[in-house]
């Protein structure tokens, strides 16, 4: 197998639209790395430039020790599984899976051995001689994966392979892919917008937004030590609560984070987790306070609130509560009812604070942060203003349609 390395990769379309900006990333041999981001974040584009389906505007791509930046897709020894199965309808499952090997003029004995082996791993031996139109959605996607693995490439790329499947089928296919990576001992790069999916399978996760890397780290480090407000918002469900334009106020009895009518006292232990917080005390500098729903519980003591809504995600019950002029999503019990008065208990040691202008974290990486040794973990993201400047720079200019007289 092989590692993957991207050095300063940019992708700018002829229209001037920025798709990828200064991508520096390395996936080690046999690593399972996940690219996560919302719509138009650049996930698919990143995989497509690695596969050679799109050219980079600048930068270099290495597979193993080989620079493949200018290489044709067929010469990169990479297999890619797309969102849809993209099977050839006129060919049987066997012939679909054998297609790439036949293009490479592999011996028939090798083709049969690899196709049957892949079919056994994927549980599709009984449908090898059926046409795609007779298959279920999951079977089609298994065939698409089988077509990729029979080539035994150096690198596997997956572009949202579970999109379009229902929750139960997604879970089934996710287990297939996890087991496949373990058996093939391959280097997998997997793109998805589903955060739960990413947190389940990734040894490391790349958070991408507007074609710009925000953070690269392990799932637990992304959750506990987000480098900016966007990562904190994107990683976790339900999403983190934000209190914007808050101030750090030092009074005789302690230090508070104050957002409107909401006043949160910060303990010495909480204060010790943040860098240079004294620079914000009693100044005009704003901070963004972040509190995850699971760190606030409806209790018999704490802040007064009114329960506005109660919902369950299947595993946990959450309530939306009005407290001191803010609406917070909190962890609740099945007995909490809409409209009742309650109290909220906050785990203050789990608070997040971000600079109100840059939106970068003020949280220091203390002894609880688990170092990975990967250089990407130390990536310093762009500030909010810097990112907006990059986006504005590459925004397509509107053409003047007025004709000269």
GROMACS .gro file of N, CA, C and O in nm, residues 128-175:
model
  192
  128UNK      N    1  -2.326  -1.279  -0.842
  128UNK     CA    2  -2.219  -1.250  -0.938
  128UNK      C    3  -2.266  -1.249  -1.083
  128UNK      O    4  -2.209  -1.177  -1.166
  129UNK      N    5  -2.366  -1.325  -1.115
  129UNK     CA    6  -2.406  -1.335  -1.256
  129UNK      C    7  -2.542  -1.270  -1.282
  129UNK      O    8  -2.607  -1.299  -1.383
  130UNK      N    9  -2.581  -1.181  -1.192
  130UNK     CA   10  -2.701  -1.102  -1.214
  130UNK      C   11  -2.666  -0.965  -1.268
  130UNK      O   12  -2.553  -0.918  -1.256
  131UNK      N   13  -2.764  -0.896  -1.328
  131UNK     CA   14  -2.744  -0.761  -1.380
  131UNK      C   15  -2.775  -0.660  -1.269
  131UNK      O   16  -2.853  -0.686  -1.178
  132UNK      N   17  -2.712  -0.543  -1.276
  132UNK     CA   18  -2.730  -0.441  -1.171
  132UNK      C   19  -2.876  -0.404  -1.143
  132UNK      O   20  -2.911  -0.376  -1.029
  133UNK      N   21  -2.961  -0.405  -1.244
  133UNK     CA   22  -3.100  -0.362  -1.225
  133UNK      C   23  -3.176  -0.453  -1.131
  133UNK      O   24  -3.281  -0.415  -1.077
  134UNK      N   25  -3.125  -0.573  -1.107
  134UNK     CA   26  -3.193  -0.668  -1.018
  134UNK      C   27  -3.143  -0.659  -0.874
  134UNK      O   28  -3.193  -0.731  -0.788
  135UNK      N   29  -3.048  -0.570  -0.849
  135UNK     CA   30  -2.985  -0.561  -0.718
  135UNK      C   31  -3.048  -0.453  -0.631
  135UNK      O   32  -3.104  -0.355  -0.681
  136UNK      N   33  -3.035  -0.470  -0.501
  136UNK     CA   34  -3.077  -0.365  -0.407
  136UNK      C   35  -2.970  -0.255  -0.404
  136UNK      O   36  -2.859  -0.273  -0.457
  137UNK      N   37  -3.002  -0.144  -0.340
  137UNK     CA   38  -2.907  -0.032  -0.332
  137UNK      C   39  -2.779  -0.073  -0.262
  137UNK      O   40  -2.668  -0.037  -0.304
  138UNK      N   41  -2.793  -0.149  -0.155
  138UNK     CA   42  -2.675  -0.193  -0.080
  138UNK      C   43  -2.591  -0.289  -0.164
  138UNK      O   44  -2.467  -0.280  -0.166
  139UNK      N   45  -2.657  -0.380  -0.234
  139UNK     CA   46  -2.582  -0.474  -0.319
  139UNK      C   47  -2.507  -0.400  -0.429
  139UNK      O   48  -2.391  -0.432  -0.459
  140UNK      N   49  -2.570  -0.298  -0.488
  140UNK     CA   50  -2.502  -0.220  -0.592
  140UNK      C   51  -2.377  -0.152  -0.537
  140UNK      O   52  -2.273  -0.149  -0.603
  141UNK      N   53  -2.389  -0.098  -0.416
  141UNK     CA   54  -2.273  -0.029  -0.359
  141UNK      C   55  -2.164  -0.128  -0.320
  141UNK      O   56  -2.045  -0.099  -0.331
  142UNK      N   57  -2.204  -0.247  -0.280
  142UNK     CA   58  -2.104  -0.352  -0.252
  142UNK      C   59  -2.030  -0.391  -0.380
  142UNK      O   60  -1.909  -0.413  -0.378
  143UNK      N   61  -2.102  -0.397  -0.490
  143UNK     CA   62  -2.038  -0.428  -0.619
  143UNK      C   63  -1.941  -0.317  -0.658
  143UNK      O   64  -1.829  -0.343  -0.705
  144UNK      N   65  -1.981  -0.192  -0.637
  144UNK     CA   66  -1.893  -0.079  -0.669
  144UNK      C   67  -1.765  -0.084  -0.587
  144UNK      O   68  -1.656  -0.058  -0.637
  145UNK      N   69  -1.779  -0.121  -0.460
  145UNK     CA   70  -1.660  -0.135  -0.376
  145UNK      C   71  -1.576  -0.253  -0.422
  145UNK      O   72  -1.453  -0.246  -0.428
  146UNK      N   73  -1.645  -0.362  -0.457
  146UNK     CA   74  -1.574  -0.480  -0.508
  146UNK      C   75  -1.495  -0.449  -0.633
  146UNK      O   76  -1.381  -0.496  -0.651
  147UNK      N   77  -1.552  -0.368  -0.722
  147UNK     CA   78  -1.482  -0.330  -0.845
  147UNK      C   79  -1.354  -0.253  -0.812
  147UNK      O   80  -1.254  -0.263  -0.884
  148UNK      N   81  -1.356  -0.179  -0.701
  148UNK     CA   82  -1.237  -0.104  -0.662
  148UNK      C   83  -1.131  -0.195  -0.601
  148UNK      O   84  -1.013  -0.183  -0.633
  149UNK      N   85  -1.173  -0.289  -0.515
  149UNK     CA   86  -1.072  -0.365  -0.441
  149UNK      C   87  -1.010  -0.478  -0.523
  149UNK      O   88  -0.900  -0.522  -0.490
  150UNK      N   89  -1.077  -0.524  -0.629
  150UNK     CA   90  -1.016  -0.633  -0.708
  150UNK      C   91  -0.886  -0.590  -0.773
  150UNK      O   92  -0.798  -0.672  -0.799
  151UNK      N   93  -0.871  -0.462  -0.795
  151UNK     CA   94  -0.747  -0.412  -0.856
  151UNK      C   95  -0.632  -0.410  -0.757
  151UNK      O   96  -0.517  -0.395  -0.795
  152UNK      N   97  -0.665  -0.419  -0.627
  152UNK     CA   98  -0.566  -0.411  -0.520
  152UNK      C   99  -0.476  -0.287  -0.539
  152UNK      O  100  -0.354  -0.296  -0.550
  153UNK      N  101  -0.539  -0.170  -0.542
  153UNK     CA  102  -0.464  -0.046  -0.565
  153UNK      C  103  -0.383  -0.007  -0.442
  153UNK      O  104  -0.395  -0.067  -0.334
  154UNK      N  105  -0.304   0.097  -0.457
  154UNK     CA  106  -0.222   0.145  -0.346
  154UNK      C  107  -0.303   0.235  -0.252
  154UNK      O  108  -0.268   0.252  -0.137
  155UNK      N  109  -0.412   0.292  -0.306
  155UNK     CA  110  -0.488   0.389  -0.228
  155UNK      C  111  -0.636   0.378  -0.264
  155UNK      O  112  -0.671   0.365  -0.382
  156UNK      N  113  -0.724   0.384  -0.164
  156UNK     CA  114  -0.868   0.376  -0.184
  156UNK      C  115  -0.933   0.509  -0.147
  156UNK      O  116  -0.909   0.562  -0.037
  157UNK      N  117  -1.015   0.562  -0.236
  157UNK     CA  118  -1.087   0.686  -0.211
  157UNK      C  119  -1.236   0.657  -0.211
  157UNK      O  120  -1.287   0.589  -0.301
  158UNK      N  121  -1.309   0.708  -0.112
  158UNK     CA  122  -1.453   0.689  -0.101
  158UNK      C  123  -1.520   0.825  -0.093
  158UNK      O  124  -1.496   0.902   0.000
  159UNK      N  125  -1.605   0.856  -0.191
  159UNK     CA  126  -1.674   0.984  -0.195
  159UNK      C  127  -1.820   0.966  -0.153
  159UNK      O  128  -1.905   0.929  -0.234
  160UNK      N  129  -1.848   0.988  -0.024
  160UNK     CA  130  -1.983   0.973   0.031
  160UNK      C  131  -2.053   0.847  -0.019
  160UNK      O  132  -2.163   0.853  -0.075
  161UNK      N  133  -1.993   0.731   0.002
  161UNK     CA  134  -2.048   0.607  -0.054
  161UNK      C  135  -2.181   0.563   0.007
  161UNK      O  136  -2.249   0.478  -0.050
  162UNK      N  137  -2.218   0.621   0.122
  162UNK     CA  138  -2.341   0.577   0.189
  162UNK      C  139  -2.457   0.674   0.168
  162UNK      O  140  -2.566   0.652   0.220
  163UNK      N  141  -2.435   0.782   0.094
  163UNK     CA  142  -2.543   0.878   0.072
  163UNK      C  143  -2.655   0.814  -0.008
  163UNK      O  144  -2.631   0.735  -0.100
  164UNK      N  145  -2.776   0.841   0.029
  164UNK     CA  146  -2.891   0.784  -0.041
  164UNK      C  147  -2.944   0.657   0.024
  164UNK      O  148  -3.053   0.612  -0.011
  165UNK      N  149  -2.867   0.600   0.119
  165UNK     CA  150  -2.914   0.480   0.188
  165UNK      C  151  -2.984   0.521   0.318
  165UNK      O  152  -2.949   0.623   0.378
  166UNK      N  153  -3.080   0.441   0.362
  166UNK     CA  154  -3.145   0.474   0.488
  166UNK      C  155  -3.052   0.439   0.604
  166UNK      O  156  -2.946   0.378   0.586
  167UNK      N  157  -3.091   0.479   0.724
  167UNK     CA  158  -3.003   0.469   0.841
  167UNK      C  159  -2.956   0.325   0.867
  167UNK      O  160  -2.840   0.301   0.897
  168UNK      N  161  -3.048   0.231   0.856
  168UNK     CA  162  -3.013   0.091   0.882
  168UNK      C  163  -2.913   0.039   0.779
  168UNK      O  164  -2.815  -0.029   0.814
  169UNK      N  165  -2.936   0.072   0.652
  169UNK     CA  166  -2.846   0.026   0.546
  169UNK      C  167  -2.711   0.097   0.555
  169UNK      O  168  -2.607   0.037   0.524
  170UNK      N  169  -2.710   0.223   0.598
  170UNK     CA  170  -2.585   0.294   0.617
  170UNK      C  171  -2.499   0.224   0.722
  170UNK      O  172  -2.379   0.206   0.704
  171UNK      N  173  -2.564   0.184   0.833
  171UNK     CA  174  -2.491   0.115   0.939
  171UNK      C  175  -2.433  -0.017   0.888
  171UNK      O  176  -2.319  -0.054   0.921
  172UNK      N  177  -2.511  -0.087   0.806
  172UNK     CA  178  -2.467  -0.215   0.749
  172UNK      C  179  -2.344  -0.195   0.661
  172UNK      O  180  -2.244  -0.266   0.673
  173UNK      N  181  -2.351  -0.094   0.572
  173UNK     CA  182  -2.241  -0.069   0.479
  173UNK      C  183  -2.118  -0.014   0.551
  173UNK      O  184  -2.004  -0.040   0.512
  174UNK      N  185  -2.141   0.062   0.656
  174UNK     CA  186  -2.029   0.118   0.732
  174UNK      C  187  -1.947   0.005   0.794
  174UNK      O  188  -1.822   0.007   0.791
  175UNK      N  189  -2.016  -0.095   0.846
  175UNK     CA  190  -1.945  -0.212   0.902
  175UNK      C  191  -1.868  -0.286   0.794
  175UNK      O  192  -1.756  -0.334   0.818
   0.00000   0.00000   0.00000
